[in-house]
Coordinates of C-alpha atoms in Angstrom, one line a residue:
M2 CA -26.6 0.5 -27.1
T3 CA -22.8 0.7 -27.2
H4 CA -21.3 3.6 -29.1
E5 CA -18.9 2.7 -31.9
A6 CA -16.2 4.9 -30.3
G7 CA -16.6 3.2 -26.9
W8 CA -18.7 3.2 -23.8
A9 CA -17.6 6.7 -22.7
H10 CA -19.1 8.2 -25.8
A11 CA -22.5 6.6 -25.4
P12 CA -25.5 8.8 -24.6
G13 CA -26.0 9.1 -20.9
A14 CA -22.4 8.0 -20.1
L15 CA -22.0 10.9 -17.7
R16 CA -25.1 10.2 -15.6
G17 CA -23.1 7.9 -13.4
P18 CA -24.3 4.6 -11.9
S19 CA -27.9 4.4 -10.8
W20 CA -27.1 4.2 -7.2
L21 CA -25.0 7.4 -7.1
R22 CA -27.1 10.4 -6.2
E23 CA -26.0 14.0 -6.5
P24 CA -25.5 15.3 -2.9
A25 CA -27.0 18.4 -1.6
D26 CA -23.7 19.2 0.0
P27 CA -20.5 17.6 -1.6
N28 CA -18.6 18.4 1.7
H29 CA -20.8 16.0 3.7
L30 CA -19.4 12.6 4.8
V31 CA -21.6 9.5 4.5
P32 CA -20.9 8.1 8.0
H33 CA -21.2 4.4 7.3
L34 CA -18.5 4.6 4.6
W35 CA -15.9 5.9 7.1
S36 CA -14.2 4.8 10.3
S37 CA -16.0 5.7 13.5
T38 CA -13.8 8.7 14.4
A39 CA -13.8 10.3 11.0
H40 CA -15.6 13.6 10.8
K41 CA -15.1 17.1 9.3
V42 CA -14.4 20.4 11.0
D43 CA -14.9 23.4 8.7
G44 CA -14.5 21.0 5.7
E45 CA -11.3 19.5 6.9
L46 CA -11.3 15.7 7.5
H47 CA -10.2 14.5 11.0
V48 CA -9.5 10.9 11.8
G49 CA -8.4 9.6 15.2
G50 CA -8.6 13.2 16.7
L51 CA -6.2 14.6 14.0
P52 CA -6.7 16.7 10.9
V53 CA -5.4 14.7 7.9
A54 CA -3.8 17.9 6.7
D55 CA -1.5 17.8 9.7
L56 CA -0.6 14.2 8.9
V57 CA 0.1 15.1 5.3
A58 CA 2.3 18.1 6.4
E59 CA 4.5 15.6 8.2
H60 CA 4.2 12.5 6.1
N61 CA 3.3 13.7 2.6
T62 CA 0.9 11.8 0.3
P63 CA -0.3 9.3 -0.7
A64 CA -0.7 7.8 2.7
Y65 CA -2.9 5.2 4.4
V66 CA -4.5 6.5 7.6
L67 CA -5.5 3.6 10.0
D68 CA -8.0 4.4 12.7
E69 CA -6.9 2.1 15.6
D70 CA -10.0 2.7 17.8
D71 CA -12.2 1.7 14.8
F72 CA -10.1 -1.4 14.0
R73 CA -10.2 -2.6 17.6
A74 CA -13.9 -1.9 18.0
R75 CA -14.7 -4.0 14.9
A76 CA -12.5 -6.8 16.1
R77 CA -14.3 -6.8 19.5
A78 CA -17.7 -6.7 17.8
F79 CA -17.0 -9.9 15.9
R80 CA -15.4 -11.5 19.0
D81 CA -18.4 -10.7 21.1
A82 CA -21.1 -11.5 18.6
F83 CA -19.4 -14.8 17.7
S84 CA -18.5 -15.5 21.4
S85 CA -18.7 -19.3 21.0
Y86 CA -16.7 -19.3 17.8
D87 CA -13.0 -18.9 17.0
V88 CA -12.7 -15.7 14.9
Y89 CA -9.8 -15.5 12.5
Y90 CA -8.5 -12.2 11.2
A91 CA -7.4 -12.3 7.6
G92 CA -3.8 -11.4 7.5
K93 CA -3.9 -11.1 3.7
A94 CA -6.3 -8.2 3.9
F95 CA -3.7 -6.1 5.7
L96 CA -0.9 -7.2 8.1
C97 CA 1.9 -5.5 10.0
T98 CA 3.4 -6.1 13.4
A99 CA 1.2 -3.6 15.1
V100 CA -2.0 -5.0 13.6
A101 CA -1.1 -8.5 14.5
R102 CA -0.7 -7.4 18.1
W103 CA -4.0 -5.6 18.1
V104 CA -5.7 -8.8 16.7
S105 CA -4.1 -10.9 19.5
E106 CA -4.9 -8.3 22.2
E107 CA -8.6 -8.2 21.1
G108 CA -8.9 -12.0 21.5
L109 CA -8.9 -13.0 17.8
S110 CA -7.0 -15.7 16.0
L111 CA -5.0 -15.0 12.8
D112 CA -5.0 -16.5 9.3
V113 CA -1.8 -16.4 7.3
C114 CA -1.0 -17.8 3.8
S115 CA 2.7 -17.3 3.4
N116 CA 6.0 -17.5 5.2
G117 CA 6.2 -13.7 5.2
E118 CA 2.8 -13.4 6.9
L119 CA 3.8 -16.0 9.4
S120 CA 7.0 -14.2 10.2
V121 CA 5.0 -11.0 10.9
A122 CA 2.6 -12.8 13.2
L123 CA 5.4 -14.5 15.1
R124 CA 7.3 -11.2 15.4
A125 CA 4.2 -9.7 16.9
G126 CA 4.1 -12.4 19.6
V127 CA 0.9 -14.1 18.3
D128 CA 0.4 -17.5 19.9
P129 CA 1.2 -20.0 17.1
A130 CA -1.7 -22.2 18.4
R131 CA -4.0 -19.4 17.3
I132 CA -2.6 -19.1 13.8
G133 CA -4.2 -20.8 10.8
Y134 CA -2.2 -21.4 7.6
H135 CA -4.1 -21.2 4.3
G136 CA -3.0 -21.4 0.7
N137 CA -3.6 -23.7 -2.4
N138 CA 0.1 -24.4 -3.0
K139 CA 2.0 -24.5 0.2
S140 CA 5.6 -25.8 -0.3
V141 CA 7.3 -28.4 1.8
T142 CA 9.5 -25.7 3.3
E143 CA 6.5 -23.6 4.3
L144 CA 4.7 -26.6 5.7
R145 CA 7.8 -27.7 7.7
R146 CA 8.1 -24.3 9.2
A147 CA 4.4 -24.1 10.1
V148 CA 4.6 -27.5 11.9
A149 CA 7.9 -26.6 13.6
E150 CA 6.4 -23.3 14.9
G151 CA 3.3 -25.1 16.3
V152 CA 0.8 -23.5 14.0
G153 CA -2.7 -24.4 15.3
R154 CA -4.1 -25.6 12.0
I155 CA -3.1 -26.0 8.4
V156 CA -5.9 -25.9 5.9
L157 CA -5.2 -28.6 3.3
D158 CA -6.1 -27.8 -0.3
S159 CA -4.9 -30.8 -2.4
F160 CA -3.9 -34.4 -2.3
H161 CA -0.3 -33.4 -2.7
E162 CA -0.5 -31.4 0.5
I163 CA -1.9 -34.4 2.3
E164 CA 1.1 -36.3 1.2
R165 CA 3.4 -33.5 2.3
V166 CA 2.0 -33.2 5.8
A167 CA 2.0 -36.9 6.2
M168 CA 5.7 -37.0 5.3
I169 CA 6.4 -34.1 7.7
A170 CA 4.6 -35.8 10.5
Q171 CA 6.5 -39.0 10.0
D172 CA 9.9 -37.2 9.7
T173 CA 9.5 -34.9 12.6
G174 CA 7.3 -36.8 15.0
L175 CA 5.5 -33.5 15.7
P176 CA 1.7 -33.3 15.7
V177 CA 0.2 -31.8 12.5
R178 CA -3.3 -30.4 13.0
V179 CA -5.2 -29.9 9.8
M180 CA -8.6 -28.9 8.3
I181 CA -9.7 -29.9 4.8
R182 CA -11.0 -27.1 2.6
V183 CA -14.0 -28.2 0.6
T184 CA -15.9 -26.5 -2.2
A185 CA -19.6 -26.6 -1.7
G186 CA -20.7 -25.7 -5.2
V187 CA -22.2 -22.3 -4.2
E188 CA -22.2 -19.4 -6.5
A189 CA -21.6 -16.4 -4.2
H190 CA -23.0 -13.1 -5.3
T191 CA -19.7 -11.3 -5.7
H192 CA -17.0 -10.7 -8.3
E193 CA -15.8 -13.8 -10.2
Y194 CA -12.3 -13.5 -8.9
I195 CA -13.3 -13.4 -5.3
A196 CA -15.9 -16.2 -5.4
T197 CA -14.3 -19.3 -4.1
A198 CA -16.9 -22.0 -3.5
H199 CA -18.0 -22.8 -7.0
E200 CA -16.6 -25.9 -8.7
D201 CA -14.5 -24.2 -11.5
Q202 CA -11.7 -22.6 -9.4
K203 CA -8.4 -23.5 -7.7
F204 CA -9.4 -23.8 -4.1
G205 CA -10.4 -26.9 -2.1
F206 CA -11.8 -30.4 -2.6
S207 CA -15.1 -30.8 -4.4
I208 CA -17.9 -32.3 -2.3
T209 CA -19.8 -33.2 -5.5
S210 CA -17.0 -35.2 -7.1
G211 CA -16.2 -37.2 -4.0
D212 CA -12.7 -35.7 -3.6
A213 CA -13.6 -34.1 -0.3
F214 CA -14.6 -37.5 1.2
E215 CA -11.5 -39.1 -0.2
A216 CA -9.4 -36.3 1.3
V217 CA -10.9 -37.1 4.7
R218 CA -10.2 -40.7 4.3
R219 CA -6.5 -40.1 3.3
V220 CA -5.9 -37.8 6.2
Q221 CA -7.4 -40.3 8.6
D222 CA -5.0 -42.9 7.3
A223 CA -2.0 -40.6 7.8
P224 CA -0.2 -41.3 11.2
G225 CA 0.5 -38.2 13.2
V226 CA -1.9 -36.0 11.3
E227 CA -4.9 -34.8 13.4
L228 CA -8.0 -33.9 11.4
L229 CA -9.8 -31.0 13.1
G230 CA -12.7 -30.7 10.6
L231 CA -13.9 -29.2 7.3
H232 CA -13.3 -25.7 6.1
S233 CA -15.7 -23.9 3.7
H234 CA -15.3 -20.4 2.3
I235 CA -17.8 -19.2 -0.4
G236 CA -16.0 -15.9 -1.3
S237 CA -15.4 -12.3 -0.3
Q238 CA -17.5 -9.2 0.0
I239 CA -20.6 -11.2 0.8
F240 CA -23.7 -9.4 2.1
D241 CA -26.4 -12.0 2.7
S242 CA -26.5 -15.4 4.5
A243 CA -28.2 -17.3 1.7
G244 CA -25.0 -18.6 0.3
F245 CA -23.8 -19.7 3.8
E246 CA -27.1 -21.6 4.3
V247 CA -26.6 -23.7 1.2
A248 CA -22.9 -24.2 1.9
A249 CA -23.5 -25.1 5.5
R250 CA -26.1 -27.7 4.6
R251 CA -23.7 -29.4 2.1
V252 CA -20.7 -29.3 4.4
L253 CA -22.6 -30.6 7.4
A254 CA -24.0 -33.4 5.3
L255 CA -20.4 -34.4 4.5
H256 CA -19.5 -34.0 8.1
A257 CA -22.3 -36.4 9.0
R258 CA -21.4 -38.9 6.3
V259 CA -17.8 -39.0 7.5
S260 CA -19.1 -39.8 11.0
D261 CA -21.4 -42.5 9.7
E262 CA -19.1 -44.2 7.1
L263 CA -15.7 -43.7 8.6
G264 CA -16.5 -43.6 12.2
V265 CA -14.8 -40.2 12.6
T266 CA -16.2 -37.4 14.6
M267 CA -14.5 -34.2 13.6
P268 CA -14.6 -31.7 16.4
E269 CA -14.5 -28.4 14.4
M270 CA -15.8 -26.7 11.3
D271 CA -14.9 -23.4 9.7
L272 CA -17.8 -21.6 7.9
G273 CA -15.5 -19.0 6.3
G274 CA -16.9 -15.5 6.0
G275 CA -15.7 -12.9 3.7
F276 CA -18.3 -10.4 5.0
G277 CA -18.9 -7.3 2.9
I278 CA -18.3 -3.7 3.8
A279 CA -19.7 -0.4 2.5
Y280 CA -17.5 1.1 -0.2
T281 CA -20.3 3.3 -1.5
T282 CA -23.9 4.1 -0.7
Q283 CA -25.1 1.1 -2.7
D284 CA -23.6 -1.3 -0.1
D285 CA -25.6 -2.3 3.0
P286 CA -23.5 -4.7 5.1
S287 CA -24.9 -6.7 8.0
D288 CA -23.6 -6.1 11.5
P289 CA -21.7 -8.9 13.3
A290 CA -24.6 -9.6 15.8
Q291 CA -27.0 -10.2 12.9
L292 CA -24.6 -12.4 11.0
A293 CA -23.9 -14.4 14.2
T294 CA -27.6 -15.0 14.8
E295 CA -28.3 -16.0 11.2
M296 CA -25.3 -18.3 10.8
S297 CA -25.8 -20.0 14.2
K298 CA -29.4 -20.7 13.4
I299 CA -28.4 -22.3 10.1
V300 CA -25.9 -24.6 11.8
E301 CA -28.3 -25.5 14.7
H302 CA -31.1 -26.3 12.3
E303 CA -29.0 -28.5 10.0
C304 CA -27.3 -30.4 12.9
R305 CA -30.7 -31.1 14.4
A306 CA -32.0 -32.3 11.1
L307 CA -29.0 -34.6 10.7
G308 CA -29.1 -35.8 14.2
I309 CA -25.4 -34.8 14.9
P310 CA -23.8 -32.7 17.6
E311 CA -22.7 -29.2 16.6
P312 CA -19.0 -28.9 16.0
R313 CA -17.0 -26.0 17.4
L314 CA -17.3 -23.3 14.8
S315 CA -14.9 -20.7 13.4
I316 CA -15.4 -17.9 11.0
E317 CA -13.2 -15.5 9.0
P318 CA -14.6 -12.0 8.7
G319 CA -12.1 -11.1 6.0
R320 CA -12.1 -7.4 5.1
A321 CA -14.9 -6.5 7.5
I322 CA -12.5 -5.6 10.3
V323 CA -9.7 -3.6 8.7
G324 CA -11.5 -2.5 5.5
P325 CA -13.5 0.4 6.9
A326 CA -10.8 1.3 9.5
M327 CA -8.5 2.9 6.9
C328 CA -8.7 5.6 4.3
T329 CA -6.1 6.8 1.7
V330 CA -5.2 10.5 1.4
Y331 CA -4.0 11.9 -1.9
T332 CA -3.0 15.3 -3.2
V333 CA -4.6 16.5 -6.4
G334 CA -2.2 17.2 -9.2
T335 CA -4.3 18.1 -12.2
V336 CA -7.9 18.7 -13.0
K337 CA -8.9 18.1 -16.6
P338 CA -12.3 18.6 -18.2
V339 CA -12.6 16.2 -21.1
H340 CA -15.2 17.1 -23.7
L341 CA -17.1 14.1 -25.1
D342 CA -19.9 13.7 -27.7
G343 CA -23.1 15.6 -27.3
G344 CA -21.5 18.4 -25.3
A345 CA -20.9 16.2 -22.3
V346 CA -17.8 16.9 -20.1
R347 CA -16.1 14.5 -17.8
T348 CA -13.9 16.0 -15.1
Y349 CA -10.7 13.9 -14.5
V350 CA -9.1 14.6 -11.2
S351 CA -5.6 13.2 -11.1
V352 CA -4.0 12.3 -7.8
D353 CA -0.4 11.4 -6.8
G354 CA -1.2 7.7 -6.3
G355 CA -3.3 5.2 -8.2
M356 CA -3.2 1.5 -9.1
S357 CA 0.2 1.1 -7.3
D358 CA -1.6 1.8 -4.0
N359 CA -5.1 0.5 -4.9
I360 CA -5.3 -2.0 -7.6
R361 CA -8.8 -3.1 -6.8
T362 CA -10.6 -0.8 -9.1
A363 CA -8.6 -2.0 -12.1
L364 CA -8.6 -5.6 -11.0
Y365 CA -12.1 -6.1 -9.7
D366 CA -13.9 -3.1 -11.2
A367 CA -14.4 -2.1 -7.6
D368 CA -16.3 1.0 -6.6
Y369 CA -15.0 3.6 -4.2
S370 CA -16.1 7.0 -2.8
A371 CA -14.0 10.1 -2.2
T372 CA -14.3 13.4 -0.4
L373 CA -12.5 16.7 -0.5
A374 CA -10.5 16.5 2.7
S375 CA -8.6 19.8 3.2
R376 CA -11.2 22.5 3.0
S377 CA -14.9 23.2 2.5
S378 CA -16.4 24.4 -0.7
D379 CA -19.5 26.3 -1.8
A380 CA -19.2 25.1 -5.4
A381 CA -21.9 23.0 -6.9
P382 CA -21.0 19.3 -7.2
V383 CA -19.7 17.9 -10.5
L384 CA -19.5 14.2 -11.5
A385 CA -15.8 13.4 -11.5
R386 CA -13.5 10.5 -12.0
V387 CA -10.5 10.2 -9.7
V388 CA -7.5 8.7 -11.6
G389 CA -3.9 7.9 -10.7
K390 CA -0.6 9.0 -12.2
H391 CA 0.4 5.7 -13.8
C392 CA 0.8 5.0 -17.5
E393 CA -2.4 3.0 -17.8
A394 CA -5.8 4.2 -19.1
G395 CA -7.3 1.8 -16.5
D396 CA -5.5 3.6 -13.6
I397 CA -8.7 4.6 -11.9
V398 CA -9.1 5.1 -8.2
V399 CA -12.8 6.2 -8.1
K400 CA -14.9 5.7 -11.2
D401 CA -17.7 8.1 -10.4
E402 CA -18.0 10.6 -7.5
F403 CA -19.6 14.0 -7.0
L404 CA -16.9 16.4 -5.9
P405 CA -17.1 20.2 -5.5
G406 CA -16.8 21.9 -8.9
D407 CA -13.9 24.0 -7.8
V408 CA -11.6 21.0 -6.9
R409 CA -8.1 22.2 -7.8
P410 CA -4.4 21.2 -7.7
G411 CA -3.1 21.0 -4.1
D412 CA -6.4 19.9 -2.6
L413 CA -6.4 16.8 -0.5
L414 CA -8.8 14.0 -1.4
A415 CA -9.5 11.0 0.9
V416 CA -10.9 7.7 -0.2
P417 CA -12.6 5.5 2.6
G418 CA -12.7 1.8 2.9
T419 CA -9.1 1.1 1.7
G420 CA -7.9 -1.0 4.7
A421 CA -8.3 -4.3 2.9
Y422 CA -6.3 -5.5 -0.1
C423 CA -4.8 -2.0 -0.9
R424 CA -1.5 -1.8 1.0
S425 CA -1.2 -5.6 0.9
M426 CA -1.6 -5.6 -2.9
A427 CA 0.4 -2.4 -3.5
S428 CA 3.2 -2.5 -6.1
N429 CA 6.1 -0.6 -7.4
Y430 CA 4.6 -0.1 -10.8
N431 CA 6.4 2.7 -12.6
H432 CA 8.8 2.4 -9.7
A433 CA 6.4 4.1 -7.4
L434 CA 7.2 4.1 -3.7
R435 CA 4.6 2.3 -1.6
P436 CA 2.9 4.7 0.9
P437 CA 3.2 4.6 4.6
V438 CA 0.5 3.4 7.0
I439 CA -0.1 5.9 9.8
A440 CA -2.1 4.7 12.8
V441 CA -4.0 7.4 14.6
R442 CA -5.7 7.2 18.0
D443 CA -6.7 9.9 20.5
G444 CA -4.9 12.7 18.8
V445 CA -1.6 10.7 18.4
A446 CA -0.2 9.4 15.2
R447 CA 2.5 6.8 14.7
V448 CA 3.9 5.2 11.5
V449 CA 3.4 1.5 11.6
V450 CA 4.6 0.9 8.1
R451 CA 7.1 3.5 6.8
R452 CA 7.0 4.9 3.3
E453 CA 9.4 3.2 0.9
T454 CA 12.4 5.1 -0.3
E455 CA 14.4 5.1 -3.5
D456 CA 17.1 3.3 -1.6
D457 CA 14.6 0.5 -1.0
L458 CA 14.0 0.2 -4.7
L459 CA 17.7 0.3 -5.6
A460 CA 18.7 -2.2 -2.9
T461 CA 17.4 -5.1 -5.0
D462 CA 18.7 -3.8 -8.3
M463 CA 22.1 -5.5 -8.8
G464 CA 23.2 -3.1 -11.5
D465 CA 25.3 -4.4 -14.4
Q466 CA 27.3 -7.0 -12.3

């Protein structure tokens, strides 16, 4: 029953979520939440062979710490598990020149969905033929550049885009290779804002309404436009293959219908991905080999039932490569016990970042974990809430976490699993300076994205001219 003063005053509000267990030792790391090189030495967090306290001494906080070995290992794991597929890294999750190079060096392709992301990919020397261009509202300018650069595939999302690429093909005489994004009517078990295959949302052509078939027909009638295949994506932070099975069945049925009725054999198909990662102990993601086995069996079974050859497949792991490879390090500024009804006390731990460097908690009600990163503690754990420094009550970084009861100003806290959609969605709210990204490997640190400065902020402010 909801308390009249709000959820925080309800009985039991401080028990935390059912999946969160009080740890025997709040200094302990839960390994599957962290990158592979993360460990503690006398309570101090080390990543990539370096104490994070040393990184902070040089680069200050907040800062994103990117484990290069972990990133590369996860990229290779998907490449090897899906060896007969094309694996596309999601540039939108996190992209910089160094990461784009790592992606290319590890044999993956790259998805972009803006001119800016394309510029980063090209600057990194990524082969344009291994770049896919996404987006539901690509402008003529963006499409012209993608074609001129020789992007390997453009994923079409509307009839207007079909008209645009047909015009560009006619004007330039250059080949335009496209896929058609379809919505399979699948309700993925994820947050509403990151579920993308149900009917009532902005992406793709509906299979059920007939728009997807009509899109194929129009592309086939467009001179100079080469149709590679259908593209399906059911959402993000997906943990099981049930949704993929339903989507694959519907998309392959359309694939077969196109062959039967239009005489068109599409050589490729993209099954999407958006595979989940472990943000907290409640999450249990599948490993790439398991996902590859399950998804390949689904496609093999459906193609056999339909009597059609299997198309060349591609997937998009999404956050699953970069998400676990990064953590964010903060400095504690204040610790405030807040007394609530019934004698309950909630401990608010304020850090020097917040929703400007991680909007996901506020935007998606996302859960995160945290650990004391600069020392060990013998204090008993207390249920705490890690909050940011911005002028919003919803500026929460970690909703519920057990931290040592003696957490104090000056301590370092680290939050794992922040590689995806944190730096890429960071903002200058309250004119905050976006943090740097520090790549670490074998005891060596290098800044791959520098911290913003006040000069950066003022450079776009034209004053009173």
